[in-house]
Short mmCIF file of C-alpha atoms in Angstrom, two decimals:
data_model
loop_
_atom_site.label_atom_id
_atom_site.label_comp_id
_atom_site.label_asym_id
_atom_site.label_seq_id
_atom_site.Cartn_x
_atom_site.Cartn_y
_atom_site.Cartn_z
CA MET A 27 68.73 69.60 150.68
CA ALA A 28 69.73 73.24 150.27
CA GLU A 29 72.94 72.09 148.54
CA ILE A 30 70.93 70.01 146.03
CA SER A 31 68.63 72.96 145.33
CA LYS A 32 71.65 75.20 144.81
CA ASN A 33 73.24 72.73 142.38
CA THR A 34 69.94 72.36 140.55
CA LEU A 35 69.69 76.14 140.26
CA LEU A 36 73.26 76.41 138.91
CA PHE A 37 72.61 73.60 136.41
CA SER A 38 69.37 75.26 135.25
CA SER A 39 71.15 78.59 134.86
CA SER A 40 73.90 76.97 132.79
CA ILE A 41 71.33 75.30 130.54
CA PHE A 42 69.51 78.62 130.13
CA LEU A 43 72.73 80.45 129.17
CA LEU A 44 73.65 77.69 126.71
CA LEU A 45 70.21 77.81 125.10
CA LEU A 46 70.41 81.61 124.95
CA SER A 47 73.78 81.48 123.19
CA LEU A 48 72.51 78.83 120.77
CA SER A 49 69.43 80.94 120.11
CA THR A 50 71.64 83.97 119.37
CA ALA A 51 73.82 81.89 117.08
CA VAL A 52 70.76 80.64 115.20
CA SER A 53 69.26 84.13 114.88
CA ASP A 54 72.57 85.65 113.69
CA PRO A 55 74.10 83.12 111.30
CA LEU A 56 77.36 83.89 109.52
CA GLN A 57 76.52 85.97 106.46
CA LEU A 58 78.22 84.71 103.30
CA GLN A 59 78.39 85.73 99.66
CA THR A 60 79.58 83.97 96.53
CA LEU A 61 83.00 84.49 94.96
CA LEU A 62 83.70 83.19 91.46
CA PRO A 63 87.48 82.69 91.48
CA ARG A 64 89.14 84.07 88.37
CA PRO A 65 92.95 84.17 88.08
CA LEU A 66 95.00 87.20 87.12
CA ALA A 67 94.25 88.32 83.59
CA SER A 68 96.18 90.37 81.05
CA PRO A 69 95.23 94.08 80.84
CA PRO A 70 92.90 95.18 78.03
CA THR A 71 94.16 96.79 74.84
CA LEU A 72 93.80 100.56 74.60
CA SER A 73 91.52 101.95 71.89
CA TRP A 74 91.45 105.75 72.01
CA THR A 75 90.83 108.16 69.13
CA ASP A 76 91.63 111.87 69.09
CA SER A 77 89.00 112.90 66.56
CA ASP A 78 87.21 115.79 68.32
CA SER A 79 87.27 118.98 66.26
CA LEU A 80 87.52 122.42 67.78
CA ALA A 81 84.25 123.41 66.11
CA GLU A 82 82.41 120.88 68.28
CA LEU A 83 84.00 121.91 71.57
CA ASN A 84 82.26 123.57 74.51
CA THR A 85 84.37 126.20 76.26
CA VAL A 86 83.79 126.44 80.00
CA SER A 87 83.64 130.01 81.25
CA SER A 88 83.64 131.22 84.84
CA ASN A 89 79.87 131.95 84.76
CA SER A 90 78.69 128.71 83.18
CA THR A 91 78.31 125.17 84.44
CA LEU A 92 78.78 122.07 82.35
CA GLU A 93 79.03 118.33 82.76
CA MET A 94 82.07 116.41 81.62
CA HIS A 95 82.54 112.66 81.14
CA LEU A 96 85.94 110.96 80.94
CA GLU A 97 87.13 107.44 80.19
CA LEU A 98 89.67 105.94 82.60
CA HIS A 99 92.03 102.99 82.24
CA HIS A 100 94.33 101.27 84.69
CA LEU A 101 98.02 102.11 84.44
CA ASP A 102 98.83 98.47 83.58
CA ALA A 103 97.27 99.00 80.14
CA LEU A 104 100.37 101.03 79.20
CA SER A 105 102.57 97.99 79.90
CA SER A 106 100.68 95.28 78.05
CA GLU A 107 103.88 93.44 77.12
CA GLU A 108 104.42 92.39 80.75
CA THR A 109 103.00 89.19 82.25
CA PRO A 110 100.01 89.50 84.63
CA GLU A 111 102.20 88.29 87.51
CA ARG A 112 104.87 90.91 86.80
CA LEU A 113 102.28 93.68 86.52
CA PHE A 114 100.75 92.67 89.85
CA ASP A 115 104.18 92.64 91.49
CA LEU A 116 104.94 96.13 90.14
CA ARG A 117 101.56 97.33 91.38
CA LEU A 118 102.34 96.14 94.91
CA GLN A 119 105.76 97.80 94.76
CA ARG A 120 104.20 101.12 93.74
CA ASP A 121 101.58 100.64 96.42
CA ALA A 122 104.08 100.11 99.23
CA LEU A 123 106.04 103.20 98.20
CA ARG A 124 102.93 105.33 97.93
CA ALA A 125 101.55 104.28 101.32
CA GLU A 126 104.85 104.89 103.10
CA THR A 127 105.20 108.31 101.50
CA ILE A 128 101.64 109.30 102.43
CA TYR A 129 102.45 108.50 106.05
CA SER A 130 105.71 110.45 105.84
CA LEU A 131 103.96 113.41 104.20
CA VAL A 132 101.34 113.59 106.94
CA SER A 133 103.87 113.24 109.77
CA LYS A 134 106.01 116.05 108.31
CA ALA A 135 102.95 118.26 107.84
CA VAL A 136 101.86 117.65 111.43
CA ALA A 137 105.38 118.40 112.69
CA ARG A 138 105.42 121.82 111.02
CA ASN A 139 104.35 124.75 113.16
CA THR A 140 102.78 126.61 110.25
CA PRO A 141 100.24 125.44 107.66
CA ARG A 142 101.48 123.87 104.44
CA ALA A 143 100.40 126.66 102.08
CA GLY A 144 102.71 129.50 101.19
CA SER A 145 105.68 130.35 99.03
CA ARG A 146 109.25 129.46 99.79
CA SER A 147 112.33 130.92 98.19
CA GLY A 148 114.46 128.69 96.00
CA PHE A 149 114.59 124.93 95.88
CA SER A 150 117.32 124.18 98.40
CA SER A 151 115.01 122.93 101.15
CA SER A 152 113.25 119.58 101.23
CA ILE A 153 110.13 119.77 99.05
CA ILE A 154 106.83 118.49 100.42
CA SER A 155 103.87 118.15 98.08
CA GLY A 156 100.67 116.25 97.52
CA LEU A 157 102.41 114.84 94.45
CA ALA A 158 105.04 113.13 96.58
CA GLN A 159 103.05 109.99 97.27
CA GLY A 160 103.22 108.63 93.74
CA SER A 161 101.67 108.92 90.31
CA GLY A 162 98.36 107.18 90.80
CA GLU A 163 96.90 104.06 89.20
CA TYR A 164 94.35 105.27 86.62
CA PHE A 165 94.77 107.52 83.60
CA THR A 166 92.77 109.25 80.89
CA ARG A 167 93.51 110.99 77.60
CA LEU A 168 93.07 114.72 77.35
CA GLY A 169 94.13 117.60 75.14
CA VAL A 170 96.72 120.13 76.28
CA GLY A 171 97.04 123.52 74.59
CA THR A 172 95.42 125.17 71.55
CA PRO A 173 95.11 123.36 69.23
CA PRO A 174 94.93 120.44 71.67
CA ARG A 175 97.73 117.87 71.75
CA TYR A 176 96.28 114.66 73.17
CA LEU A 177 98.26 113.01 75.94
CA TYR A 178 97.87 110.23 78.52
CA MET A 179 97.51 111.80 81.97
CA VAL A 180 97.38 110.01 85.31
CA LEU A 181 94.48 111.03 87.56
CA ASP A 182 95.10 111.09 91.29
CA THR A 183 92.91 112.15 94.23
CA GLY A 184 96.02 112.19 96.45
CA SER A 185 97.80 114.91 94.43
CA ASP A 186 97.20 118.60 93.77
CA VAL A 187 99.65 119.89 91.16
CA VAL A 188 98.75 119.44 87.48
CA TRP A 189 101.84 118.96 85.31
CA VAL A 190 102.99 117.68 81.93
CA GLN A 191 106.39 116.99 80.35
CA CYS A 192 107.47 119.87 78.11
CA SER A 193 110.09 120.52 75.48
CA PRO A 194 112.87 121.50 75.48
CA CYS A 195 113.75 118.63 77.81
CA LYS A 196 116.77 118.73 80.04
CA ASN A 197 115.65 115.34 81.31
CA CYS A 198 112.44 113.60 80.23
CA TYR A 199 111.45 110.01 80.90
CA SER A 200 109.98 107.90 78.09
CA GLN A 201 106.30 108.51 77.36
CA THR A 202 103.85 107.08 74.82
CA ASP A 203 103.01 110.40 73.10
CA PRO A 204 105.32 113.11 71.73
CA ILE A 205 106.55 115.61 74.33
CA PHE A 206 104.27 118.67 74.59
CA ASP A 207 105.77 121.77 72.93
CA PRO A 208 104.39 124.96 74.58
CA THR A 209 105.65 127.16 71.73
CA LYS A 210 103.06 125.54 69.44
CA SER A 211 100.13 126.40 71.72
CA ARG A 212 98.24 129.69 71.35
CA SER A 213 96.86 129.47 74.91
CA PHE A 214 100.11 128.82 76.84
CA SER A 215 100.99 131.66 79.20
CA GLY A 216 103.62 132.00 81.93
CA ILE A 217 102.65 132.98 85.50
CA PRO A 218 104.41 135.99 87.09
CA CYS A 219 106.35 135.33 90.29
CA GLY A 220 104.20 137.61 92.42
CA SER A 221 100.85 136.07 91.46
CA PRO A 222 98.66 134.22 94.00
CA LEU A 223 98.97 131.04 91.90
CA CYS A 224 102.75 131.10 92.23
CA ARG A 225 102.52 131.76 95.96
CA SER A 226 100.21 128.74 96.33
CA LEU A 227 103.04 126.38 95.42
CA ASP A 228 104.81 124.55 98.22
CA SER A 229 108.08 125.65 96.68
CA SER A 230 108.33 128.35 94.04
CA GLY A 231 111.16 130.17 92.33
CA CYS A 232 111.71 132.77 89.63
CA ASN A 233 113.58 132.72 86.36
CA GLN A 234 115.50 135.69 84.93
CA ARG A 235 112.30 137.05 83.39
CA ARG A 236 110.58 137.03 86.82
CA MET A 237 108.26 134.21 85.76
CA CYS A 238 107.22 131.44 88.16
CA LEU A 239 109.09 128.13 88.44
CA TYR A 240 107.86 125.02 90.26
CA GLN A 241 109.46 121.89 91.62
CA VAL A 242 107.82 118.82 93.13
CA SER A 243 109.58 115.74 94.51
CA TYR A 244 108.34 112.16 94.61
CA GLY A 245 108.78 109.75 97.49
CA ASP A 246 111.25 107.64 95.50
CA GLY A 247 113.51 110.63 94.81
CA SER A 248 112.03 111.42 91.40
CA VAL A 249 111.37 115.06 90.58
CA THR A 250 109.56 117.34 88.12
CA PHE A 251 110.81 120.89 87.58
CA GLY A 252 109.97 123.65 85.11
CA ASP A 253 107.77 126.64 84.31
CA PHE A 254 104.51 127.20 86.16
CA SER A 255 102.01 128.39 83.56
CA THR A 256 98.37 128.51 82.56
CA GLU A 257 97.02 126.43 79.72
CA THR A 258 93.78 125.19 78.16
CA LEU A 259 92.84 121.55 78.81
CA THR A 260 90.42 119.71 76.52
CA PHE A 261 88.32 116.83 77.86
CA ARG A 262 86.57 115.20 74.91
CA ARG A 263 84.31 118.06 73.75
CA THR A 264 84.85 120.39 76.70
CA ARG A 265 87.59 123.00 76.97
CA VAL A 266 88.66 124.41 80.34
CA GLY A 267 90.81 127.52 80.03
CA ARG A 268 93.54 129.04 82.20
CA VAL A 269 94.33 125.98 84.28
CA ALA A 270 97.58 126.40 86.23
CA ILE A 271 99.92 123.57 85.25
CA GLY A 272 103.57 122.71 85.63
CA CYS A 273 105.42 122.59 82.31
CA GLY A 274 108.21 120.22 83.29
CA HIS A 275 111.58 120.44 81.52
CA ASP A 276 113.41 118.22 84.02
CA ASN A 277 111.39 115.13 84.98
CA GLU A 278 113.13 112.11 86.43
CA GLY A 279 111.15 109.04 87.46
CA LEU A 280 109.16 106.04 86.34
CA PHE A 281 105.69 107.09 85.22
CA VAL A 282 104.87 104.15 82.92
CA GLY A 283 104.34 106.02 79.66
CA ALA A 284 101.97 108.78 80.84
CA ALA A 285 102.83 112.37 79.90
CA GLY A 286 101.94 113.92 83.24
CA LEU A 287 99.45 114.08 86.07
CA LEU A 288 96.03 115.66 86.69
CA GLY A 289 95.83 116.32 90.43
CA LEU A 290 92.34 115.72 91.84
CA GLY A 291 93.07 116.48 95.51
CA ARG A 292 91.49 119.14 97.73
CA GLY A 293 94.37 121.65 97.63
CA ARG A 294 94.23 125.07 95.99
CA LEU A 295 96.13 124.02 92.86
CA SER A 296 94.21 120.81 92.11
CA PHE A 297 92.04 120.64 89.00
CA PRO A 298 88.72 120.27 90.94
CA THR A 299 89.56 123.38 92.99
CA GLN A 300 90.66 125.46 90.00
CA ALA A 301 87.69 124.43 87.84
CA GLY A 302 85.32 123.98 90.77
CA PRO A 303 82.89 126.85 90.02
CA GLN A 304 82.35 125.59 86.46
CA PHE A 305 81.44 122.07 87.65
CA ASN A 306 79.74 122.99 90.94
CA ARG A 307 82.72 121.48 92.81
CA LYS A 308 81.52 117.95 92.11
CA PHE A 309 83.14 114.94 90.46
CA SER A 310 82.94 111.18 90.71
CA TYR A 311 84.60 108.08 89.34
CA CYS A 312 83.73 104.44 88.96
CA LEU A 313 86.69 102.07 88.77
CA VAL A 314 86.24 98.70 87.08
CA ASP A 315 88.65 95.85 87.68
CA ARG A 316 92.01 96.66 86.10
CA SER A 317 91.84 93.56 83.88
CA ALA A 318 88.23 94.05 82.76
CA SER A 319 88.03 94.24 78.99
CA SER A 320 84.29 94.85 78.57
CA LYS A 321 84.30 98.54 79.49
CA PRO A 322 86.68 101.18 80.86
CA SER A 323 86.32 103.02 84.13
CA SER A 324 84.71 106.44 84.01
CA MET A 325 84.84 109.89 85.60
CA ILE A 326 82.18 112.61 85.61
CA PHE A 327 82.47 116.31 86.51
CA GLY A 328 79.40 118.40 87.32
CA ASP A 329 75.98 117.78 88.87
CA ALA A 330 75.58 114.47 87.02
CA ALA A 331 78.53 113.16 89.04
CA ILE A 332 76.31 112.69 92.10
CA PRO A 333 74.20 109.50 91.78
CA ARG A 334 70.77 109.37 93.37
CA THR A 335 71.43 105.94 94.87
CA ALA A 336 74.55 107.02 96.79
CA VAL A 337 74.90 106.93 100.56
CA PHE A 338 76.96 109.81 101.94
CA THR A 339 79.47 110.38 104.71
CA PRO A 340 80.74 113.83 105.76
CA LEU A 341 84.15 115.07 104.59
CA LEU A 342 86.57 115.92 107.39
CA THR A 343 89.43 118.43 107.18
CA ASN A 344 93.00 117.98 108.34
CA PRO A 345 94.15 121.39 109.64
CA LYS A 346 97.74 120.68 108.57
CA LEU A 347 97.21 119.13 105.13
CA ASP A 348 94.54 120.08 102.61
CA THR A 349 95.28 117.52 99.87
CA PHE A 350 93.51 114.40 101.15
CA TYR A 351 89.84 113.44 101.41
CA TYR A 352 89.29 112.45 105.05
CA VAL A 353 86.22 110.52 106.25
CA GLU A 354 85.08 109.01 109.54
CA LEU A 355 85.15 105.21 109.78
CA LEU A 356 83.17 103.92 112.79
CA GLY A 357 83.55 100.15 112.46
CA ILE A 358 83.66 97.05 110.26
CA SER A 359 81.38 94.01 110.04
CA VAL A 360 82.54 90.56 108.94
CA GLY A 361 80.01 87.83 108.26
CA GLY A 362 77.16 90.07 109.38
CA ALA A 363 78.56 90.88 112.84
CA ARG A 364 80.42 93.97 113.99
CA VAL A 365 84.06 93.17 114.74
CA ARG A 366 84.44 93.97 118.44
CA GLY A 367 88.08 95.05 118.26
CA VAL A 368 87.38 97.63 115.56
CA THR A 369 86.31 100.78 117.40
CA PRO A 370 85.84 104.39 116.22
CA SER A 371 88.73 105.53 118.42
CA LEU A 372 91.19 103.59 116.19
CA PHE A 373 90.27 105.83 113.23
CA LYS A 374 90.03 109.22 114.95
CA MET A 375 92.05 112.16 113.66
CA ASP A 376 93.36 114.21 116.58
CA GLN A 377 93.53 118.00 116.74
CA ALA A 378 97.13 118.00 115.52
CA GLY A 379 96.15 116.17 112.32
CA ASN A 380 97.44 112.71 113.24
CA GLY A 381 95.48 109.56 112.37
CA GLY A 382 92.21 109.53 110.49
CA VAL A 383 91.05 107.75 107.33
CA ILE A 384 91.43 108.92 103.72
CA ILE A 385 89.82 107.80 100.45
CA ASP A 386 92.57 107.47 97.83
CA SER A 387 92.37 106.48 94.17
CA GLY A 388 96.12 105.95 93.83
CA THR A 389 96.58 103.40 96.63
CA SER A 390 95.46 99.90 95.67
CA VAL A 391 95.31 97.92 98.93
CA THR A 392 93.40 99.32 101.91
CA ARG A 393 95.65 99.87 104.91
CA LEU A 394 94.08 99.83 108.37
CA THR A 395 95.81 100.82 111.54
CA ARG A 396 97.21 97.55 112.86
CA PRO A 397 94.89 96.78 115.84
CA ALA A 398 91.85 97.24 113.58
CA TYR A 399 93.36 95.12 110.82
CA ILE A 400 94.27 92.24 113.14
CA ALA A 401 90.76 92.14 114.64
CA MET A 402 89.11 92.19 111.20
CA ARG A 403 91.55 89.67 109.73
CA ASP A 404 91.03 87.22 112.58
CA ALA A 405 87.24 87.49 112.22
CA PHE A 406 87.57 86.80 108.49
CA ARG A 407 89.85 83.80 109.07
CA ILE A 408 87.27 82.27 111.42
CA GLY A 409 84.47 82.87 108.92
CA ALA A 410 86.54 81.40 106.08
CA SER A 411 87.87 78.43 108.03
CA ASN A 412 86.33 76.04 105.48
CA LEU A 413 88.70 77.33 102.75
CA LYS A 414 92.13 75.80 102.20
CA ARG A 415 94.88 78.16 103.38
CA ALA A 416 97.83 79.13 101.18
CA PRO A 417 101.22 80.68 102.09
CA ASP A 418 101.48 84.41 102.69
CA PHE A 419 102.07 86.54 99.59
CA SER A 420 103.95 89.87 99.70
CA LEU A 421 102.10 92.14 102.18
CA PHE A 422 99.14 89.71 102.44
CA ASP A 423 99.09 87.38 105.44
CA THR A 424 95.72 85.71 104.80
CA CYS A 425 95.67 83.73 101.55
CA PHE A 426 93.72 80.74 100.24
CA ASP A 427 94.22 78.03 97.65
CA LEU A 428 91.11 78.17 95.46
CA SER A 429 92.59 76.22 92.54
CA GLY A 430 90.00 74.05 90.82
CA LYS A 431 87.11 75.95 92.44
CA THR A 432 84.41 77.51 90.29
CA SER A 433 82.49 79.03 93.20
CA VAL A 434 83.15 79.52 96.93
CA LYS A 435 81.26 81.11 99.84
CA VAL A 436 83.11 83.81 101.78
CA PRO A 437 82.10 86.01 104.75
CA THR A 438 80.62 89.41 103.90
CA VAL A 439 82.56 92.59 104.70
CA VAL A 440 80.89 95.95 105.42
CA LEU A 441 82.65 99.26 106.10
CA HIS A 442 80.62 101.45 108.46
CA PHE A 443 81.29 105.12 107.76
CA ARG A 444 79.36 107.82 109.58
CA GLY A 445 75.99 107.83 107.81
CA ALA A 446 77.02 105.29 105.17
CA ASP A 447 77.31 101.49 105.36
CA VAL A 448 79.32 100.24 102.37
CA SER A 449 78.90 96.51 101.69
CA LEU A 450 81.81 95.22 99.59
CA PRO A 451 81.47 92.66 96.80
CA ALA A 452 83.60 89.57 97.40
CA THR A 453 85.89 90.51 94.49
CA ASN A 454 86.80 93.73 96.34
CA TYR A 455 88.51 91.91 99.20
CA LEU A 456 89.51 88.43 98.03
CA ILE A 457 91.72 88.93 94.99
CA PRO A 458 93.90 86.71 92.76
CA VAL A 459 97.66 87.14 93.19
CA ASP A 460 98.82 84.60 90.61
CA SER A 461 97.53 82.46 87.75
CA SER A 462 97.34 79.24 89.75
CA GLY A 463 94.40 79.91 92.06
CA THR A 464 95.93 81.73 95.04
CA PHE A 465 93.60 84.42 96.44
CA CYS A 466 94.46 86.79 99.28
CA PHE A 467 92.50 88.99 101.68
CA ALA A 468 93.18 92.41 100.13
CA PHE A 469 93.72 94.43 103.30
CA ALA A 470 96.93 95.16 105.18
CA GLY A 471 97.90 96.51 108.56
CA THR A 472 100.00 99.60 109.16
CA MET A 473 101.91 100.83 112.19
CA SER A 474 100.81 104.35 111.26
CA GLY A 475 97.75 105.75 113.01
CA MET A 476 96.38 106.75 109.60
CA SER A 477 94.25 104.39 107.48
CA ILE A 478 93.81 104.46 103.68
CA ILE A 479 90.80 103.13 101.74
CA GLY A 480 92.35 101.95 98.45
CA ASN A 481 91.02 101.47 94.94
CA ILE A 482 90.60 97.67 95.11
CA GLN A 483 87.91 98.18 97.75
CA GLN A 484 86.36 101.01 95.69
CA GLN A 485 85.94 98.96 92.49
CA GLY A 486 82.44 98.90 91.06
CA PHE A 487 81.18 101.78 93.24
CA ARG A 488 80.63 105.27 91.92
CA VAL A 489 82.58 107.30 94.46
CA ALA A 490 81.26 110.88 94.46
CA PHE A 491 83.34 113.80 95.75
CA ASP A 492 80.94 116.62 96.57
CA SER A 493 83.10 119.44 97.92
CA ALA A 494 80.17 121.87 97.70
CA GLY A 495 78.24 119.67 100.14
CA SER A 496 81.38 118.61 102.06
CA ARG A 497 80.58 114.93 101.64
CA ILE A 498 81.64 111.73 99.83
CA GLY A 499 79.09 109.29 98.43
CA PHE A 500 79.20 105.60 97.50
CA ALA A 501 76.78 104.13 94.97
CA PRO A 502 76.98 100.34 94.39
CA ARG A 503 77.01 99.15 90.78
CA GLY A 504 77.82 102.72 89.78
CA CYS A 505 79.71 101.75 86.65
CA ALA A 506 76.51 100.75 84.83
#
């Protein structure tokens, strides 16, 4: 009799647990959102005019604050003769190189006993710089010198040094615009070797006239070398004077037609740091899809850069490397549920500067430290089990055949930063990789302890960099 009662109790308990689990499943259904599959498209045609007159320009002085608005385009727009498939392949190649060099840069910085800043004699040693991880993915058009010569310049939050190709050229790669000639600019001025600006370079040298020289190496072995100088930069109708820039006479590499680079990192030589007081140390960008033809991406400097609808997460600092924008990622949700294997400890930066998470405009695909990526990927595969799988593609190991589909339901993805939950649109994580309907989950794993939030995941958000408030904000639908 006691045995029957015991069995009855066990059976009742099992039924209760089953009903409880069913109740939980009903109360927390898989959260889905709609994806409208569109294949790879050709990049838009550029349409820029350099019609601003000096009489209409605002000059930014050290005791004034202004707002500045820029138009951005994806780098692919400078290679419109290529097929969409070829452009996408080149983008992934650049991406792989950039990610690997970021990891190498951080590991070398952590291995050094002294901080990165400071002058070194000559150029015989290995050069480490924020520029080394690549030339970014988005560019704008700005004026260099007085009168301004308008040039295409890549913008990159993972770089510090501002530089442009200059004549006379010992070696110059092919660019869309004429090479900048500093002798035709009234505002060009060399920097003496002993100045603080020269000493801020990772590697500085002197010419025979005791003027500063710079050199920066890229991860693929490319290099830019020349005079370190100050110059006036013109952004539409705003002039910013005495910006320290590299005037490169020996530039070897593949920079896809742009004349140089505007570093937007956190280091002492980046444009936001140099011009910070004039723009209250605030800027933001909103990146549209690289193939969107309706409107370009945009960048804003000044107080207007911070949208009211943004959610903010604190900026963290790496004691060994001041270039990157570090944030704290606490977890990830897929389909409305937190992924159990994705814990805050996987994204922690230790006291030596290892690990952590950075926001980067020049990396396309988000890389997550491998245990976190596998847990998130597996959760997404379960939630998308109704979709037809496709073979792996390049670095993507979770792909789907959506050919013939006009609309599909996919699990939601939310990134949980400290103080800011960022819900991604479906187009920010399930992307076309060819013209025949193959879509892939646009995340990748890395064996490095460091994770990178790339620009595919940032598309459509206004990402606000508020150095004055030591925070980064995310505003959905920020491109409107």
